[in-house]
Coordinates of C-alpha atoms (C1' of nucleotides) in Angstrom, one line a residue:
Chain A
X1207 CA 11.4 -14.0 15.8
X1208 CA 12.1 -16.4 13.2
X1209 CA 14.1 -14.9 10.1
X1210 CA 16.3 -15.8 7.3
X1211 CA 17.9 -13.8 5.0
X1212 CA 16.3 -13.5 1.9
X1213 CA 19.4 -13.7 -0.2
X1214 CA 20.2 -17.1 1.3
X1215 CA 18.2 -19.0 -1.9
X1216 CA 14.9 -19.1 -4.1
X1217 CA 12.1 -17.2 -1.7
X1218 CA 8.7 -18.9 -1.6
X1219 CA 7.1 -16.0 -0.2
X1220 CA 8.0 -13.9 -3.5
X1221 CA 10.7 -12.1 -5.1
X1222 CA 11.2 -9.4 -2.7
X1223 CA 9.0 -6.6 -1.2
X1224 CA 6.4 -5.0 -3.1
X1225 CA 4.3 -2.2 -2.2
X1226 CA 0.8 -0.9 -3.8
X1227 CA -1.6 2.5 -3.9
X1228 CA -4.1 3.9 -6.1
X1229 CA -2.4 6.1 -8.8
X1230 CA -1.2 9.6 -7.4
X1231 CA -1.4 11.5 -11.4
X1232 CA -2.1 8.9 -13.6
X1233 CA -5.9 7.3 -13.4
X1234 CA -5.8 3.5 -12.3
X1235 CA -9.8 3.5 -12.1
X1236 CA -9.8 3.0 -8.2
X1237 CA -7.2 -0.1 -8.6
X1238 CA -4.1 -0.5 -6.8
X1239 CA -0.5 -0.2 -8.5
X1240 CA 2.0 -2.4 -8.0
X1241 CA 4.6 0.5 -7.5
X1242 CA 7.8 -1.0 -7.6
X1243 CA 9.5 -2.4 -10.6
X1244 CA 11.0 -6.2 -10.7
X1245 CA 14.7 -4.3 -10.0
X1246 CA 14.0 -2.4 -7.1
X1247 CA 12.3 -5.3 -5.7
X1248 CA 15.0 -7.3 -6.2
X1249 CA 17.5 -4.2 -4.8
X1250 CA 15.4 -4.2 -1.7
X1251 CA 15.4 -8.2 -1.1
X1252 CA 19.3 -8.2 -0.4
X1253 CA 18.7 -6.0 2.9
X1254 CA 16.1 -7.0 3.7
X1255 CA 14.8 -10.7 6.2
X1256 CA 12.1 -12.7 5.8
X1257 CA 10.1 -12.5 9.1
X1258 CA 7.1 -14.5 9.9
X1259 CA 4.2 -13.7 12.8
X1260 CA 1.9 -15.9 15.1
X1261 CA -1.5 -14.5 15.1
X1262 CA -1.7 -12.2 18.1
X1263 CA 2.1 -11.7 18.0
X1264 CA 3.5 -8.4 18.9
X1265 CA 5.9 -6.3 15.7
X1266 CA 6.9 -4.0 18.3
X1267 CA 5.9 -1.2 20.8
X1268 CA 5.3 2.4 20.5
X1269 CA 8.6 3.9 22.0
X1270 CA 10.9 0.9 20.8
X1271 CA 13.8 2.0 19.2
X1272 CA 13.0 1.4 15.3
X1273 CA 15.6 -0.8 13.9
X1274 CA 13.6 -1.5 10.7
X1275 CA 10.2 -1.3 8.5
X1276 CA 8.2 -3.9 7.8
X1277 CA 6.6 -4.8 4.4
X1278 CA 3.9 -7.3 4.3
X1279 CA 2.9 -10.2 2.0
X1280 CA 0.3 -12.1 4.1
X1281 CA -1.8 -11.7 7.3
X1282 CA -3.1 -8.3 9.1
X1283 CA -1.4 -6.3 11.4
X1284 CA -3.1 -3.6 13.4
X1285 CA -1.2 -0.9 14.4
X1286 CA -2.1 0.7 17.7
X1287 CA -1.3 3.0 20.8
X1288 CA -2.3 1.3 24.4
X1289 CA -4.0 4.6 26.8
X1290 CA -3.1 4.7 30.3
X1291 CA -6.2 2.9 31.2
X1292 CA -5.7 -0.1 29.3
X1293 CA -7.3 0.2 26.4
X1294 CA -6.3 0.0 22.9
X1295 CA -6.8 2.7 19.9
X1296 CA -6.1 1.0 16.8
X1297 CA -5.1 3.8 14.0
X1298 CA -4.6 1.2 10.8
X1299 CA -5.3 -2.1 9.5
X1300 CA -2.2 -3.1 7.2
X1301 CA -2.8 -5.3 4.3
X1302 CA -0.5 -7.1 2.1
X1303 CA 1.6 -4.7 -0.1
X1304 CA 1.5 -2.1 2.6
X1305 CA 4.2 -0.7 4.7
X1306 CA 4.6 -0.5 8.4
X1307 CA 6.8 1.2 11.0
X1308 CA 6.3 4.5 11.0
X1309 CA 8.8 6.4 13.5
X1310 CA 9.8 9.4 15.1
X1311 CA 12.8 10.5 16.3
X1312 CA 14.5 7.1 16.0
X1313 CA 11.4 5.4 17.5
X1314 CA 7.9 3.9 16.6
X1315 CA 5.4 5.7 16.8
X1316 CA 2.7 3.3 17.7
X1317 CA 2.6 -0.7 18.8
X1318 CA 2.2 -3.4 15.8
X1319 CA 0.4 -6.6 16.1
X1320 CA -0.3 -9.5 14.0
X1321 CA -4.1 -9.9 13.5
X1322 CA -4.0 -12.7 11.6
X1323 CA -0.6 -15.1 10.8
X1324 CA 1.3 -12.7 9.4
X1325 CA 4.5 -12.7 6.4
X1326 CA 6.5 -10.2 5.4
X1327 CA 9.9 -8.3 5.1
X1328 CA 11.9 -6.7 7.4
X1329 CA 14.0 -3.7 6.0
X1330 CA 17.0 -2.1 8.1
X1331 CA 15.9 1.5 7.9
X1332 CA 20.0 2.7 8.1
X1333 CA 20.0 -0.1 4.5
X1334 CA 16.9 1.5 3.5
X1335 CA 18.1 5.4 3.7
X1336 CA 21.4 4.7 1.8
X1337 CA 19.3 2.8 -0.6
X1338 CA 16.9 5.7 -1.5
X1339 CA 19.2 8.2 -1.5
X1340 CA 20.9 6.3 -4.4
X1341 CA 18.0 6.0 -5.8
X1342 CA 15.5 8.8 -6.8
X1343 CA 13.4 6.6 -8.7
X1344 CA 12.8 3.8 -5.6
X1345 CA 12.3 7.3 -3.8
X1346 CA 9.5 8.9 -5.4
X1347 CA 7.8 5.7 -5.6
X1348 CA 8.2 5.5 -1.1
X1349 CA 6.8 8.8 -1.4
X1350 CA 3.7 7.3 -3.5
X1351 CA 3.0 5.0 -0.7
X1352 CA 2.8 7.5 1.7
X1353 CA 0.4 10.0 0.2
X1354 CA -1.2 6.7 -0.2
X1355 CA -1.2 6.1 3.5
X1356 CA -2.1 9.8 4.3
X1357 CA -5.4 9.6 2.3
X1358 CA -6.2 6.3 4.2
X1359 CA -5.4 7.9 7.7
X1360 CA -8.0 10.7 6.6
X1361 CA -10.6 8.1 5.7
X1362 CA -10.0 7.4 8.9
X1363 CA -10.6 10.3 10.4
X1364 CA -13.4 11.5 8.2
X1365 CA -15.3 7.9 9.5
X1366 CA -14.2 8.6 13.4
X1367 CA -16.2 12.2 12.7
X1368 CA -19.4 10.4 11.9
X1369 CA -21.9 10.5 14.8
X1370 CA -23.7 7.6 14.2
X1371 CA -22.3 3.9 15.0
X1372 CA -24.4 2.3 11.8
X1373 CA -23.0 4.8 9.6
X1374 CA -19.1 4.0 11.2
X1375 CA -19.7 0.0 10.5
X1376 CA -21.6 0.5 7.3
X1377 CA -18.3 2.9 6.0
X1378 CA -15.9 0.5 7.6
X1379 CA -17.7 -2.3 5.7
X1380 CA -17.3 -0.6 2.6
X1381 CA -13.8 0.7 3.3
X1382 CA -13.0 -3.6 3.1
X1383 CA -15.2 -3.6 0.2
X1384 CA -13.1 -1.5 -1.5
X1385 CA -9.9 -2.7 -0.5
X1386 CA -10.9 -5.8 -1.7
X1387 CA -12.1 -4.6 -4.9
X1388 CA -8.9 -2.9 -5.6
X1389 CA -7.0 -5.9 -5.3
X1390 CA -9.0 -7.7 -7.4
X1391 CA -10.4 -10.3 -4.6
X1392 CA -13.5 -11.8 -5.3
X1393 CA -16.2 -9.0 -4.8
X1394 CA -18.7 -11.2 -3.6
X1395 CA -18.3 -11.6 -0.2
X1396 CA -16.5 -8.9 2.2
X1397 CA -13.7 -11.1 4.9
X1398 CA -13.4 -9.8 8.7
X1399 CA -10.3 -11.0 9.7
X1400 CA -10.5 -9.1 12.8
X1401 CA -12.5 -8.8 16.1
X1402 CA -15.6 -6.9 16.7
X1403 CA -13.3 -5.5 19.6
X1404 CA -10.6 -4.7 17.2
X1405 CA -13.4 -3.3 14.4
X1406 CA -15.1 -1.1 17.5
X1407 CA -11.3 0.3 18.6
X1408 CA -10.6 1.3 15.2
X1409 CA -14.1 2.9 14.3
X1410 CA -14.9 3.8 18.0
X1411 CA -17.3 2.4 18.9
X1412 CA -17.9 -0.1 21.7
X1413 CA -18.0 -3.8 20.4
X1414 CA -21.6 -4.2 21.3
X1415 CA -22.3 -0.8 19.4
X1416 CA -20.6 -2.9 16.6
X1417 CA -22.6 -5.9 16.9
X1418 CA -25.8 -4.0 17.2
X1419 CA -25.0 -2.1 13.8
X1420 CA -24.5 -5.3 12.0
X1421 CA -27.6 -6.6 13.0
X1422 CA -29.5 -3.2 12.1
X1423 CA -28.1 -3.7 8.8
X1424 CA -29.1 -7.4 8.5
X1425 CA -32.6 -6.7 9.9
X1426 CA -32.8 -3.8 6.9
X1427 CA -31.6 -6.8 4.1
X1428 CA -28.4 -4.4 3.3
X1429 CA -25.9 -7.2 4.5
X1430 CA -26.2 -10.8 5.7
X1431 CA -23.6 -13.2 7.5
X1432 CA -22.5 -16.4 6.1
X1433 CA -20.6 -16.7 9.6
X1434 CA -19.6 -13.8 12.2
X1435 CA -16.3 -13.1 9.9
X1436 CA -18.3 -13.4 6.3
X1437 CA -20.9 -10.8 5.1
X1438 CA -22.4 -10.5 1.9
X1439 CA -23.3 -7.1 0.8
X1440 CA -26.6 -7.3 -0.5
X1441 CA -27.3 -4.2 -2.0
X1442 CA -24.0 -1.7 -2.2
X1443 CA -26.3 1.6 -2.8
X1444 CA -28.4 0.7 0.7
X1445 CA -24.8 0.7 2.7
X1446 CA -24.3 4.1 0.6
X1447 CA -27.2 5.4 2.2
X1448 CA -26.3 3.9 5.5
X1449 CA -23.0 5.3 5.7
X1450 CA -23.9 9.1 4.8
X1451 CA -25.2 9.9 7.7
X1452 CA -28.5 11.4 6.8
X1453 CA -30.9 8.0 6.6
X1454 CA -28.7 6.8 9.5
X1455 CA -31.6 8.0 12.5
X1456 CA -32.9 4.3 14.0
X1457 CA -36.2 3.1 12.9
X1458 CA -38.3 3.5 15.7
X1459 CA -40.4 0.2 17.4
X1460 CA -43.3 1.3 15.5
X1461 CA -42.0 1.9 12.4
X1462 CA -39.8 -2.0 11.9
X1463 CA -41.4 -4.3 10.2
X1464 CA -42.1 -7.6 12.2
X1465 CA -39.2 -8.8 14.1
Chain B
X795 CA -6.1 34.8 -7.3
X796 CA -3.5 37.4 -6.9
X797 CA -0.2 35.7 -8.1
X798 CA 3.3 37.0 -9.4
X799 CA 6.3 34.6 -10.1
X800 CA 8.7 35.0 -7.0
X801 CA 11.8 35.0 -9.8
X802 CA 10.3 38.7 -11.0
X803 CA 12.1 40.6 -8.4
X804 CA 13.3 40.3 -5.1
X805 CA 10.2 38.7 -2.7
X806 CA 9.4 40.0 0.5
X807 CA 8.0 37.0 1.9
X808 CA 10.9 34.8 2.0
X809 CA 13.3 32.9 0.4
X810 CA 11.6 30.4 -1.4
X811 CA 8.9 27.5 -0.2
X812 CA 10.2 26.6 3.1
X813 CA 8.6 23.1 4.6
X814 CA 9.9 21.9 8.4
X815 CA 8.7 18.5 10.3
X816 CA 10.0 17.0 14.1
X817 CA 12.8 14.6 12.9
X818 CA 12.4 11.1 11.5
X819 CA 15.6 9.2 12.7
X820 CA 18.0 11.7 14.3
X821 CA 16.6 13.4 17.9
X822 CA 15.4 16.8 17.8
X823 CA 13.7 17.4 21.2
X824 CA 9.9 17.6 19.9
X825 CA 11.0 20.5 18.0
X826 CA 10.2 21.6 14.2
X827 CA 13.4 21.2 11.8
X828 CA 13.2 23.2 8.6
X829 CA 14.1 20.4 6.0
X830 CA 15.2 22.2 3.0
X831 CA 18.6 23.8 2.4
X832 CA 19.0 27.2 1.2
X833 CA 20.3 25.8 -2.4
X834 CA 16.1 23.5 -2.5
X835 CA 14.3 26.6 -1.7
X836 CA 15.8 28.4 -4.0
X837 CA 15.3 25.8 -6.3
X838 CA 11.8 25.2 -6.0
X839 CA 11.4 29.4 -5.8
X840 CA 12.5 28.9 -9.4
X841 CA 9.1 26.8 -10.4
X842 CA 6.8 28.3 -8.1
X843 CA 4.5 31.6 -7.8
X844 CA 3.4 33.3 -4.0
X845 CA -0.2 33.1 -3.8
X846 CA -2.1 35.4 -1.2
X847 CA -5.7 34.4 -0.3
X848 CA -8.1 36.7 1.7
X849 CA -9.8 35.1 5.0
X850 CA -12.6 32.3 3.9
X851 CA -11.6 32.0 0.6
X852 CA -11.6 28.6 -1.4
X853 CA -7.8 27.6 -3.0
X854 CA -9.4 24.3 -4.4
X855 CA -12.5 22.2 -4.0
X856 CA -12.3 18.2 -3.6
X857 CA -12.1 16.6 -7.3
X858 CA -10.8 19.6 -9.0
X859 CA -8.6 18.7 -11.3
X860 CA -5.2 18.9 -9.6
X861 CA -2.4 21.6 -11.1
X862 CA -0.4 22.6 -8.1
X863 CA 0.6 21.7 -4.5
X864 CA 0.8 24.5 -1.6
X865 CA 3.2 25.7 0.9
X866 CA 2.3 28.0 3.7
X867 CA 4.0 30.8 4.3
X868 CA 1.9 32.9 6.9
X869 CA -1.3 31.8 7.9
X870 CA -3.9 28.9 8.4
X871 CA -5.6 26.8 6.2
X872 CA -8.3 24.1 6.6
X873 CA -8.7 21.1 4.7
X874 CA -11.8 19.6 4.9
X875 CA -14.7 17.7 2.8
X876 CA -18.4 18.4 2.4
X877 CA -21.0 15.9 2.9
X878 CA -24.4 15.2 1.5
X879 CA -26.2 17.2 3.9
X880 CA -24.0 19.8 3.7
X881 CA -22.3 19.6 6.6
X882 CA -18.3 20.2 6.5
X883 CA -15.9 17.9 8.4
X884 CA -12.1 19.2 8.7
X885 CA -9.2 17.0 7.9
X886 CA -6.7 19.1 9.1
X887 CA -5.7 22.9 9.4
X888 CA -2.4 23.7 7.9
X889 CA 0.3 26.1 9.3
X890 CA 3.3 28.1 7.9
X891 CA 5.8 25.6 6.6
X892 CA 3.2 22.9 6.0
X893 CA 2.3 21.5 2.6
X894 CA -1.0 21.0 1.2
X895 CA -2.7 19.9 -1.9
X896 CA -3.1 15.8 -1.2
X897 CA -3.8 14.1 -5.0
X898 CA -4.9 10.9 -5.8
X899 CA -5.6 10.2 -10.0
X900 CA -4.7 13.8 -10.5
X901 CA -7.3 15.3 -8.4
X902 CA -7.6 16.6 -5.3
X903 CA -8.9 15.0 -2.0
X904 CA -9.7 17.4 0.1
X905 CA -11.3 21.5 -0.3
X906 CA -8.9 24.0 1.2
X907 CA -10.1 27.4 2.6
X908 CA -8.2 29.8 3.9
X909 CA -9.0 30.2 7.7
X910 CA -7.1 33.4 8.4
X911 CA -5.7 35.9 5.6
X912 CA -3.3 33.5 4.0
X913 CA 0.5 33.9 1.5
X914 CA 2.2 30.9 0.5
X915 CA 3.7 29.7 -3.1
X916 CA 2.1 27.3 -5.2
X917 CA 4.4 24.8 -6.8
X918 CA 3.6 23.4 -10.5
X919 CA 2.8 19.2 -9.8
X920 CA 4.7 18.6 -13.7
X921 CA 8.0 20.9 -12.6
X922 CA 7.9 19.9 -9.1
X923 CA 7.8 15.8 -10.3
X924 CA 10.9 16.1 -12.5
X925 CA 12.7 18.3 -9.7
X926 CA 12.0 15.2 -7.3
X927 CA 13.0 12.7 -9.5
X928 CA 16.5 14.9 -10.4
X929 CA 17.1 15.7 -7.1
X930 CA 17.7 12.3 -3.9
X931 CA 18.1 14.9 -1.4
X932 CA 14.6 16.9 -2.0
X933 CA 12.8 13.8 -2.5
X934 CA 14.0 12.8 0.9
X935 CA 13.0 15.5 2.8
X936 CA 9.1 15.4 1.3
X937 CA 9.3 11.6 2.8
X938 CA 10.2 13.5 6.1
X939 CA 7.2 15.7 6.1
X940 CA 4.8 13.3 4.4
X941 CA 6.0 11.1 7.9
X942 CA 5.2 14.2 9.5
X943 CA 2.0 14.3 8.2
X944 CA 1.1 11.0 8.6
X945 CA 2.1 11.1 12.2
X946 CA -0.5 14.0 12.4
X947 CA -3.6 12.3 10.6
X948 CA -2.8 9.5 13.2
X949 CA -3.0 12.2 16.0
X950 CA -6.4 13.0 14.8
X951 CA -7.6 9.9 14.5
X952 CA -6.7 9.5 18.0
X953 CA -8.1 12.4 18.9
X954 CA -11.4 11.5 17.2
X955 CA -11.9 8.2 19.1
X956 CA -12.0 10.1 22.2
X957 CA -15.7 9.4 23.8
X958 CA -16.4 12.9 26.1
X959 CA -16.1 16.0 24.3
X960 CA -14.4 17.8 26.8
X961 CA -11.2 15.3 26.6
X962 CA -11.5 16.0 23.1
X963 CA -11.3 19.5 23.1
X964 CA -8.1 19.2 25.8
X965 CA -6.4 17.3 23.5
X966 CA -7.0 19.7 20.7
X967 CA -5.5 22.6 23.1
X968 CA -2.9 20.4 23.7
X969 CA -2.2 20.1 19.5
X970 CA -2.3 23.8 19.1
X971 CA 0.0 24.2 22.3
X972 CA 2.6 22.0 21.3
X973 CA 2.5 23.2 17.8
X974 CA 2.9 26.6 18.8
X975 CA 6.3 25.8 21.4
X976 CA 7.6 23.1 18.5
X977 CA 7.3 26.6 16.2
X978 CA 9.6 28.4 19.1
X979 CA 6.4 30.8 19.6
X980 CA 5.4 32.4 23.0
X981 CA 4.4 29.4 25.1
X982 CA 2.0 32.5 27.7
X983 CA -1.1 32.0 25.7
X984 CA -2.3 29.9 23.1
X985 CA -4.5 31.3 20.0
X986 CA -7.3 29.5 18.5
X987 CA -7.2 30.8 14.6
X988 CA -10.2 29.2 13.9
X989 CA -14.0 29.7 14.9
X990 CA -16.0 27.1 17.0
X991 CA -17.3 25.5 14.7
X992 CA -14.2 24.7 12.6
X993 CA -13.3 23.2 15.8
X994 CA -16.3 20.8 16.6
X995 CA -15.9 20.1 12.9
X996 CA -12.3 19.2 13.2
X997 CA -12.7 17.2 16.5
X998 CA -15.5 15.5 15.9
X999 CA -18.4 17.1 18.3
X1000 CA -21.1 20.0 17.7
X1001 CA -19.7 23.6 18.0
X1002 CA -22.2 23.7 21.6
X1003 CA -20.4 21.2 23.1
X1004 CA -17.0 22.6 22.2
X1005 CA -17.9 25.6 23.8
X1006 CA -19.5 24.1 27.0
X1007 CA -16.3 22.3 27.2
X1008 CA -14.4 24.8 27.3
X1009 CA -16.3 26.6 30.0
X1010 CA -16.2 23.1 31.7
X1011 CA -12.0 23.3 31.6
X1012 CA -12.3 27.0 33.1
X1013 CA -14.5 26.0 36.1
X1014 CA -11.9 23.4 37.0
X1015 CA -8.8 25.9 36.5
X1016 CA -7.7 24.3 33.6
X1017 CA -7.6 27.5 31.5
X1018 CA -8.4 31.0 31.3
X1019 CA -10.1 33.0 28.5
X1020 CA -8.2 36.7 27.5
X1021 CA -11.0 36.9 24.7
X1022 CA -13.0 34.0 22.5
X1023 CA -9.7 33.4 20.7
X1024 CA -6.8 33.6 23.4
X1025 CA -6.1 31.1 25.8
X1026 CA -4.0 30.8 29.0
X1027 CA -3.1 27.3 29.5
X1028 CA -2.9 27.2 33.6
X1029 CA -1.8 23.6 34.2
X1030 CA -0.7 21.2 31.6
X1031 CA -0.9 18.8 33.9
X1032 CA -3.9 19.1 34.9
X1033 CA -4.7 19.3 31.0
X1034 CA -3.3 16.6 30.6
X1035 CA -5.4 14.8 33.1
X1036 CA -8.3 16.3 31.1
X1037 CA -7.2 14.5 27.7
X1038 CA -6.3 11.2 29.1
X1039 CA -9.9 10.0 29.1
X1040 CA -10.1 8.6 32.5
X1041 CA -10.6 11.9 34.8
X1042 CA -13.0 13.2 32.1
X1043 CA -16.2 12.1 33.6
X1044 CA -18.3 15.2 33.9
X1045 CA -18.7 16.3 37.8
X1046 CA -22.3 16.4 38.9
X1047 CA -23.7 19.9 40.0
X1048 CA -23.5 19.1 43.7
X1049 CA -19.5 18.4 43.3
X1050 CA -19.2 22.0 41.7
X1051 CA -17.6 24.8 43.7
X1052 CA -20.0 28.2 43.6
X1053 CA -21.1 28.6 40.0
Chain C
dC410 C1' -25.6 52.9 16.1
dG411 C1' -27.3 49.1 13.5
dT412 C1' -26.2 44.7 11.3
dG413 C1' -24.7 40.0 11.1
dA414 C1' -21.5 36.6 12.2
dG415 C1' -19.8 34.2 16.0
dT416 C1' -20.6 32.7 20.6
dT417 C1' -23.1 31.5 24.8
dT418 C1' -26.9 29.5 27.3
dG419 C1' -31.0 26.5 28.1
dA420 C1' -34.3 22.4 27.7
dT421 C1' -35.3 18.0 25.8
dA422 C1' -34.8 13.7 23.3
dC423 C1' -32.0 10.0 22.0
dC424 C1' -28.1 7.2 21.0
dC425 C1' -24.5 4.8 22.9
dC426 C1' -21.7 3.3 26.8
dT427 C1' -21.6 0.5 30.8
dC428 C1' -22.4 -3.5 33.3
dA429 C1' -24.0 -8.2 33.3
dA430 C1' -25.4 -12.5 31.6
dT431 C1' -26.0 -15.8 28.0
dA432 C1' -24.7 -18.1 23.7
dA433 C1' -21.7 -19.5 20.2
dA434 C1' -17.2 -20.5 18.3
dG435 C1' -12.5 -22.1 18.4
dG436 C1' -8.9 -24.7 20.3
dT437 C1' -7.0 -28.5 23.1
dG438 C1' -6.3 -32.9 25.0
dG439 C1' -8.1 -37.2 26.2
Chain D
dC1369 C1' -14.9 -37.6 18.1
dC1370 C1' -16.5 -35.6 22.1
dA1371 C1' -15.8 -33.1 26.6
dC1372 C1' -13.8 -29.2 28.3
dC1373 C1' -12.2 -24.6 28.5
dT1374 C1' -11.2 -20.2 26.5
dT1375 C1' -12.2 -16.8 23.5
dT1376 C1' -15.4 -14.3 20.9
dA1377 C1' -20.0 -12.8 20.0
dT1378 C1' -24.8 -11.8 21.2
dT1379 C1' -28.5 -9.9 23.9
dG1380 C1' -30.6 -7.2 27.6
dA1381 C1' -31.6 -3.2 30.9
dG1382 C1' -30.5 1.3 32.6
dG1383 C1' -28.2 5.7 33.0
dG1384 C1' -25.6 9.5 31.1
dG1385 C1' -23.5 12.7 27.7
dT1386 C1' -24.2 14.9 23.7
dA1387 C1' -26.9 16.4 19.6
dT1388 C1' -30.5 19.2 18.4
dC1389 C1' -33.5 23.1 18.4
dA1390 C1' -34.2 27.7 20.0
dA1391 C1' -33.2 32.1 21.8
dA1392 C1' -30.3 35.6 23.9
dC1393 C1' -26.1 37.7 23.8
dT1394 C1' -21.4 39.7 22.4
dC1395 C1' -18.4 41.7 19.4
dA1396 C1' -16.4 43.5 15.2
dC1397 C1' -17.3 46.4 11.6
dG1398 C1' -19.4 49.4 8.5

DNA sequence: CGTGAGTTTGATACCCCTCAATAAAGGTGG
DNA sequence: CCACCTTTATTGAGGGGTATCAAACTCACG
């Protein structure tokens, strides 16, 4: 793992960690908030490493003793849990500005991989406890995050309830769509940094279910591929309808238009 | 709503809000610690009123306009959202010592219903922010729980990417079974507060198949019904089996005993 | 004893998983 | 830059598990 203290000079990879989520009681329209201030990023960059990820490089494994969190700046990370048969859940995508590492009793609860290269900062959680105890302010906004991250993990739920595999892709495609938006990408084209394996073991769904959905959607002009990793949405309130369910029911042979 | 400030008189349900979680860091054999000292339940008592809800009754719909978060006293609550068809899908049920009332832009997520005749306290969002923000140690302990939380959205997420219904359903008597020996209750039996339907709505399948599958784990031994609410778990490990995907493939009629 | 919600049981259609093979993309070294 | 190999993605056929619809049944409660 190759690390460096952050504290040795001037950073290129920012000016400590930073974390973002949609407003818990003010309104910030659907946009994310940069929740920490330039101090208690600064605060948090003297404990904290710089760490830097392969693509396809493991963070760590569910039952490692957790030693630290990890805050990231570039790449995706998937966090996952590994069944006895082999194959892999995954129960979040992490995005810059997110936080990862979540633990019980002394050890992480699920496995961490880098989906993409990955940056970001390591933060001692024994450094990080003393830190928010001093400081209630740095400790609300952690607890921000987290409602943050609980709201996401019931997306996530409430799109593993859906029945339908077109309806799963078409509200994981938006779910991207969104994330995007609220970070102020460019909205007109929707990235896939990650596998239809890993998109299929987060939405569950077989990869070939995956595939299949995206081509029902293609064939129905609600989405089209630049390449397999770049889809532009063609028309937002189609993948609406798609994703609730109801108009989900396949077209039968007879009722497609040619092809 | 029935409410009285709990700083009238002396209350009979307790001594103040009262919120417990398995540990983050230090080791606490699986088991539920109650996070707040004496001196924070007291505090928050201060600032909050005991609520009391009848069975099925509604303590907030999704995107009302959020004044208060919840803490169970006695008990079960589902959370849950309603969809354009009308169908529900449950987010999570909620038990004594939980917290509920997820916000995001001052509003809240999720509907909560009360699945069982219900008293908790209700604690003001204002009072309770300025509490946090005066107090290191409280603000800690909600990061505890909202890991606990988190951890359990994660859990039903996994849960939900289970393919065969009848694994699903062993993993949710697994839930309620390690809920209720982390609570230090009677481990004999296991109660299912909730109808059938709340449980094919929390786990993803249609209330027919939850009940087929539990027939299907009686026919194996698996379990054994007192009445359509009280369960006798008769091998965890075979259970356990059950959940874990793999020997969850549905015997054919020939490789069924008499029956 | 009647009523209604909750639960069980049954038959059928259909969507998705599985297995298998092909095709495309990405990476590496000559 | 192309040949080669590995990884990833697409496409096809068949069987199985679950949703759906419908009806009988149980139980709590008035």
């Amino acid at each position: 793992m190759n690390t460096s203290r952050t504290n040795d000079s001037d950073d290129p990879s920012g000016h400590g960690p930073s974390i973002g989520a949609t407003a818990l009681w003010g309104s910030s329209q659907g946009k994310r908030v940069h929740l920490l201030t330039p101090e208690e990023r600064a605060e948090l960059a003297v404990i904290s490493s710089v760490v830097r990820f392969k693509k396809g490089t493991v963070l760590y494994r569910e039952g490692d003793h957790a030693n630290g969190v990890f805050n990231i700046v570039s790449g995706v990370v998937k966090s996952y849990r590994t069944l006895s048969d082999g194959n892999e859940r995954i129960a979040a995508f992490l995005f810059p500005d997110d936080l990862i590492g979540l633990v019980e009793e002394g050890r992480y609860v699920n496995s961490a991989k880098a989906v993409t290269a990955v940056t970001g900062y390591k933060i001692p959680v024994a450094a990080l406890e003393t830190r928010l105890r001093r400081d209630p302010g740095l400790e609300f906004h952690v607890i921000c995050k987290l409602c943050h991250e609980l709201r996401e993990a019931q997306r996530h739920a409430f799109l593993l309830g859906t029945r339908h595999a077109t309806a799963k892709v078409a509200m994981f495609l938006q779910m991207l769509d969104a994330y995007q938006a609220a970070r102020g990408d460019s909205t007109t084209e929707v990235y896939l940094p990650m596998s239809r394996s890993d998109i299929g073991e987060y939405i569950g769904i077989s990869l070939e279910a995956v595939g299949r959905s995206l081509k029902a959607l293609v064939s129905r002009g609600v989405i089209a591929f630049r390449n397999s990793r770049h889809v532009k949405i063609i028309s937002r309130s189609l993948l609406e309808g798609m994703a609730s369910e109801a108009g989900t029911r396949q077209l039968r042979p007879h009722d497609w238009g040619k092809d």
